[in-house]
Short mmCIF file of C-alpha atoms in Angstrom, two decimals:
data_model
loop_
_atom_site.label_atom_id
_atom_site.label_comp_id
_atom_site.label_asym_id
_atom_site.label_seq_id
_atom_site.Cartn_x
_atom_site.Cartn_y
_atom_site.Cartn_z
CA MET A 1 -15.51 -51.26 129.97
CA ASP A 2 -16.61 -54.37 132.10
CA GLN A 3 -19.91 -56.14 131.35
CA ARG A 4 -21.47 -58.28 133.81
CA ALA A 5 -24.22 -60.74 134.14
CA ASP A 6 -25.04 -62.51 137.42
CA ARG A 7 -27.74 -65.24 137.99
CA GLU A 8 -28.68 -68.00 140.47
CA PHE A 9 -30.10 -71.41 139.04
CA GLY A 10 -31.67 -74.60 140.96
CA ARG A 11 -29.05 -77.56 141.25
CA SER A 12 -29.91 -79.61 138.72
CA ILE A 13 -29.06 -80.65 135.19
CA GLY A 14 -32.76 -79.92 134.40
CA ASN A 15 -31.94 -75.84 134.33
CA LEU A 16 -29.31 -76.22 131.32
CA ASP A 17 -31.61 -75.08 128.86
CA GLU A 18 -32.41 -71.93 131.52
CA ILE A 19 -28.33 -71.71 132.00
CA PHE A 20 -27.75 -71.96 127.90
CA ALA A 21 -30.32 -68.88 127.11
CA PHE A 22 -28.44 -66.97 130.01
CA VAL A 23 -25.15 -67.23 128.66
CA GLU A 24 -26.28 -67.03 125.03
CA SER A 25 -28.06 -63.88 126.05
CA PHE A 26 -24.89 -62.50 127.60
CA ALA A 27 -22.46 -63.26 124.73
CA ALA A 28 -25.22 -61.55 122.16
CA SER A 29 -25.10 -58.64 124.12
CA THR A 30 -21.17 -58.63 124.29
CA ARG A 31 -20.61 -60.00 120.96
CA ILE A 32 -19.11 -63.06 122.04
CA VAL A 33 -19.36 -65.23 118.96
CA GLY A 34 -18.22 -68.59 117.16
CA GLU A 35 -15.27 -70.59 118.96
CA ASP A 36 -15.27 -68.21 122.00
CA LEU A 37 -18.74 -68.79 122.62
CA PHE A 38 -18.52 -72.19 121.91
CA ALA A 39 -15.85 -72.49 125.14
CA LEU A 40 -18.03 -70.29 127.31
CA LYS A 41 -21.38 -72.35 126.90
CA LEU A 42 -18.96 -75.76 127.43
CA ALA A 43 -17.09 -74.09 130.71
CA THR A 44 -20.35 -73.09 131.91
CA GLU A 45 -22.26 -76.65 131.48
CA GLU A 46 -19.04 -78.93 132.54
CA LEU A 47 -18.27 -76.69 135.66
CA PHE A 48 -22.22 -76.82 136.69
CA THR A 49 -22.82 -80.39 135.92
CA ASN A 50 -19.53 -81.40 138.24
CA MET A 51 -21.03 -79.29 141.08
CA VAL A 52 -24.14 -80.88 140.73
CA LYS A 53 -22.83 -84.25 140.15
CA TYR A 54 -20.03 -84.36 142.85
CA ASN A 55 -20.45 -81.31 146.10
CA SER A 56 -22.21 -82.25 148.96
CA SER A 57 -24.22 -79.33 149.53
CA GLU A 58 -26.83 -78.05 151.61
CA GLY A 59 -27.89 -75.37 149.46
CA ASP A 60 -30.42 -75.67 146.55
CA ARG A 61 -28.81 -72.93 144.04
CA ILE A 62 -25.56 -72.37 142.10
CA SER A 63 -24.97 -68.63 141.04
CA ILE A 64 -23.34 -68.25 137.52
CA SER A 65 -21.51 -64.93 136.94
CA LEU A 66 -20.17 -64.19 133.44
CA TRP A 67 -18.65 -61.24 132.62
CA ARG A 68 -16.36 -59.58 129.82
CA ASN A 69 -13.73 -56.99 130.26
CA GLY A 70 -12.26 -55.79 126.54
CA SER A 71 -10.92 -59.04 124.95
CA MET A 72 -10.59 -61.14 128.10
CA ILE A 73 -14.14 -63.13 128.80
CA GLY A 74 -15.08 -65.38 131.84
CA LEU A 75 -17.19 -66.96 134.46
CA GLU A 76 -17.45 -67.57 137.95
CA LEU A 77 -19.69 -70.23 139.86
CA ARG A 78 -20.49 -70.17 143.08
CA ASP A 79 -21.92 -73.28 144.87
CA TYR A 80 -22.84 -72.42 148.53
CA ARG A 81 -23.12 -74.59 151.71
CA VAL A 82 -20.84 -77.16 150.55
CA ALA A 83 -18.56 -79.53 152.19
CA PRO A 84 -14.76 -79.18 151.24
CA THR A 85 -14.01 -81.20 147.84
CA ASP A 86 -11.15 -81.72 145.63
CA PRO A 87 -12.22 -80.66 142.16
CA ASP A 88 -9.55 -82.43 140.94
CA GLU A 89 -11.34 -85.86 141.59
CA TRP A 90 -13.68 -84.05 138.93
CA SER A 91 -10.89 -85.23 136.03
CA SER A 92 -10.63 -88.76 136.46
CA ALA A 93 -10.22 -89.54 132.68
CA ASP A 94 -7.02 -89.91 131.11
CA LEU A 95 -7.40 -89.10 127.38
CA SER A 96 -4.37 -90.91 126.21
CA ASP A 97 -5.95 -94.01 127.04
CA PRO A 98 -6.33 -96.51 124.51
CA TRP A 99 -10.30 -97.06 123.70
CA HIS A 100 -10.71 -100.28 125.71
CA GLU A 101 -9.37 -98.44 128.42
CA ARG A 102 -10.96 -94.86 128.29
CA LYS A 103 -13.15 -94.02 130.98
CA ILE A 104 -16.88 -93.06 130.36
CA GLY A 105 -16.75 -89.90 132.79
CA GLY A 106 -14.30 -87.76 133.58
CA MET A 107 -13.79 -85.31 130.57
CA GLY A 108 -15.29 -82.19 131.34
CA VAL A 109 -13.00 -80.43 133.51
CA HIS A 110 -10.46 -81.65 130.86
CA LEU A 111 -12.26 -79.96 127.83
CA VAL A 112 -12.61 -76.65 130.04
CA ARG A 113 -8.72 -76.35 130.30
CA ARG A 114 -8.27 -76.77 127.00
CA THR A 115 -11.00 -74.27 125.88
CA MET A 116 -10.27 -71.83 128.34
CA ASP A 117 -7.04 -70.01 128.58
CA GLU A 118 -7.55 -70.30 132.88
CA LEU A 119 -9.27 -72.66 135.46
CA GLU A 120 -8.99 -72.13 138.95
CA TYR A 121 -11.12 -73.43 142.54
CA THR A 122 -11.36 -71.72 145.76
CA TYR A 123 -13.19 -72.63 148.88
CA GLU A 124 -14.32 -70.24 150.95
CA ARG A 125 -15.73 -70.02 154.28
CA GLY A 126 -18.43 -73.30 153.12
CA THR A 127 -18.60 -71.85 149.50
CA MET A 128 -16.79 -73.35 146.46
CA ILE A 129 -15.83 -70.88 143.77
CA VAL A 130 -14.68 -71.91 140.23
CA ARG A 131 -13.43 -69.49 137.65
CA ALA A 132 -12.40 -69.33 134.01
CA HIS A 133 -11.42 -67.04 131.34
CA LYS A 134 -9.83 -67.00 127.98
CA GLN A 135 -8.70 -64.25 125.54
CA VAL A 136 -11.21 -63.89 123.00
CA ARG A 137 -9.82 -64.96 119.58
CA MET B 1 -32.82 -78.66 121.71
CA PHE B 2 -31.55 -81.98 120.76
CA GLU B 3 -32.82 -84.71 118.18
CA ILE B 4 -31.47 -87.95 117.27
CA LYS B 5 -33.16 -90.42 114.73
CA CYS B 6 -32.70 -92.30 111.89
CA GLY B 7 -32.37 -90.74 108.37
CA GLU B 8 -32.16 -92.64 105.11
CA ASN B 9 -30.15 -95.66 104.76
CA GLY B 10 -29.96 -96.21 108.19
CA VAL B 11 -27.55 -93.43 109.13
CA VAL B 12 -28.45 -91.96 112.33
CA VAL B 13 -28.94 -88.37 112.69
CA LEU B 14 -27.77 -85.82 115.58
CA ALA B 15 -28.79 -82.49 115.86
CA GLY B 16 -29.17 -79.33 118.07
CA ARG B 17 -27.03 -79.61 121.23
CA LEU B 18 -26.52 -83.13 122.87
CA ASP B 19 -25.33 -81.94 126.60
CA ALA B 20 -25.73 -83.62 130.17
CA ALA B 21 -29.64 -83.10 130.22
CA GLN B 22 -29.97 -84.89 126.78
CA ALA B 23 -27.48 -87.46 127.41
CA GLU B 24 -30.21 -89.87 128.56
CA LYS B 25 -32.16 -89.87 125.72
CA ALA B 26 -28.97 -90.47 123.12
CA ARG B 27 -28.48 -93.16 125.65
CA ASP B 28 -31.47 -94.64 125.26
CA PHE B 29 -31.75 -94.27 121.37
CA PHE B 30 -28.13 -96.24 120.88
CA ALA B 31 -29.31 -98.87 123.14
CA SER B 32 -31.06 -100.34 120.34
CA ILE B 33 -28.12 -100.18 118.15
CA ASP B 34 -26.03 -103.13 117.80
CA ARG B 35 -24.49 -103.09 114.24
CA SER B 36 -21.80 -100.61 112.38
CA ILE B 37 -23.55 -97.30 111.65
CA VAL B 38 -22.85 -94.04 110.37
CA VAL B 39 -23.58 -90.87 112.54
CA ASP B 40 -24.14 -87.80 110.53
CA MET B 41 -23.04 -84.57 112.56
CA LYS B 42 -24.14 -82.31 109.97
CA GLU B 43 -26.72 -80.44 112.26
CA LEU B 44 -25.20 -80.84 115.79
CA ASP B 45 -24.05 -77.40 117.11
CA TYR B 46 -23.08 -78.50 120.14
CA ILE B 47 -21.52 -81.18 122.19
CA SER B 48 -20.37 -81.56 125.76
CA SER B 49 -18.67 -84.28 127.88
CA ALA B 50 -22.13 -86.25 128.73
CA GLY B 51 -22.38 -86.36 124.94
CA LEU B 52 -18.85 -87.69 124.46
CA GLY B 53 -19.41 -90.32 126.95
CA VAL B 54 -22.48 -91.95 125.24
CA LEU B 55 -20.71 -92.12 122.18
CA LEU B 56 -17.60 -93.58 124.28
CA ALA B 57 -19.80 -96.38 125.48
CA VAL B 58 -21.19 -97.18 122.23
CA GLN B 59 -17.73 -97.31 120.76
CA LYS B 60 -16.54 -99.61 123.36
CA ARG B 61 -19.69 -101.93 122.94
CA LEU B 62 -19.63 -102.16 119.31
CA LYS B 63 -15.68 -102.62 118.88
CA ALA B 64 -16.05 -105.64 121.24
CA THR B 65 -17.76 -107.74 118.58
CA GLU B 66 -15.62 -105.74 116.00
CA LYS B 67 -18.30 -103.27 114.99
CA GLY B 68 -17.98 -99.21 115.41
CA LEU B 69 -19.58 -96.08 114.63
CA THR B 70 -18.58 -94.22 111.58
CA LEU B 71 -19.00 -90.17 112.21
CA ILE B 72 -19.75 -87.85 109.38
CA ASN B 73 -19.92 -84.03 108.65
CA LEU B 74 -18.44 -83.26 111.85
CA ASN B 75 -18.23 -79.07 112.18
CA GLN B 76 -14.75 -77.37 112.95
CA ARG B 77 -15.98 -76.72 116.56
CA ILE B 78 -16.92 -80.07 117.12
CA ARG B 79 -14.14 -81.67 115.38
CA ASN B 80 -11.79 -79.81 117.89
CA ILE B 81 -13.61 -81.02 120.74
CA PHE B 82 -12.97 -84.73 119.43
CA THR B 83 -9.32 -84.05 119.03
CA VAL B 84 -8.84 -82.36 122.60
CA ALA B 85 -10.76 -85.49 124.05
CA GLY B 86 -8.44 -88.10 121.91
CA PHE B 87 -11.58 -89.13 120.14
CA ASP B 88 -10.13 -89.33 116.90
CA ARG B 89 -7.94 -91.84 117.89
CA ILE B 90 -11.31 -93.99 118.92
CA PHE B 91 -13.61 -93.16 116.34
CA GLU B 92 -12.95 -93.29 112.31
CA ILE B 93 -14.28 -89.68 111.44
CA ASP B 94 -14.60 -88.50 107.50
#
């Protein structure tokens, strides 16, 4: 049976405490724990902060949806009234670079791709939609 | 929440959740560090790319003068994130 939670948050890094509380509450009610919970929190934070940092938006809210369907869990973030942008520019770091050549930023999307099973972006009528999901271990 | 403090014997202790909202707090603390130090992560539950970025910036600065961070007591999930990020090649991890 599908379980789902939806909420909107202000476009600010300062709202991360609320966002983590939202994720943890959903996880507790749907028995998402351990490594899977870590991955869900990480994906939510990384994708939300990237939207705040990189998207040029006329809106002030980002919606976050979390879901569980059997052994699959996932999330969807929607950033409204944004100019078209290329999310690939969010992942500018080369993780194989030696320490003295490593860029300080640009790791977030790499981490999400490696800890979630799937990650996809779409852009529909002024809204950026990012979805990720994984199989619960 | 997130805490960063000097523990016994000059060891820096990280605790809680080092996320994007807390990265500046960590950055400000490490700005005064100019020697090789041990960072105890036993009480650190979570770290994201923002926290990794802070540690990387400190390590790059210290290594330029042949110093560096030694990270100890990483839990398995954080150790996995370090591996994914390639940080196991950048930091001494015990």
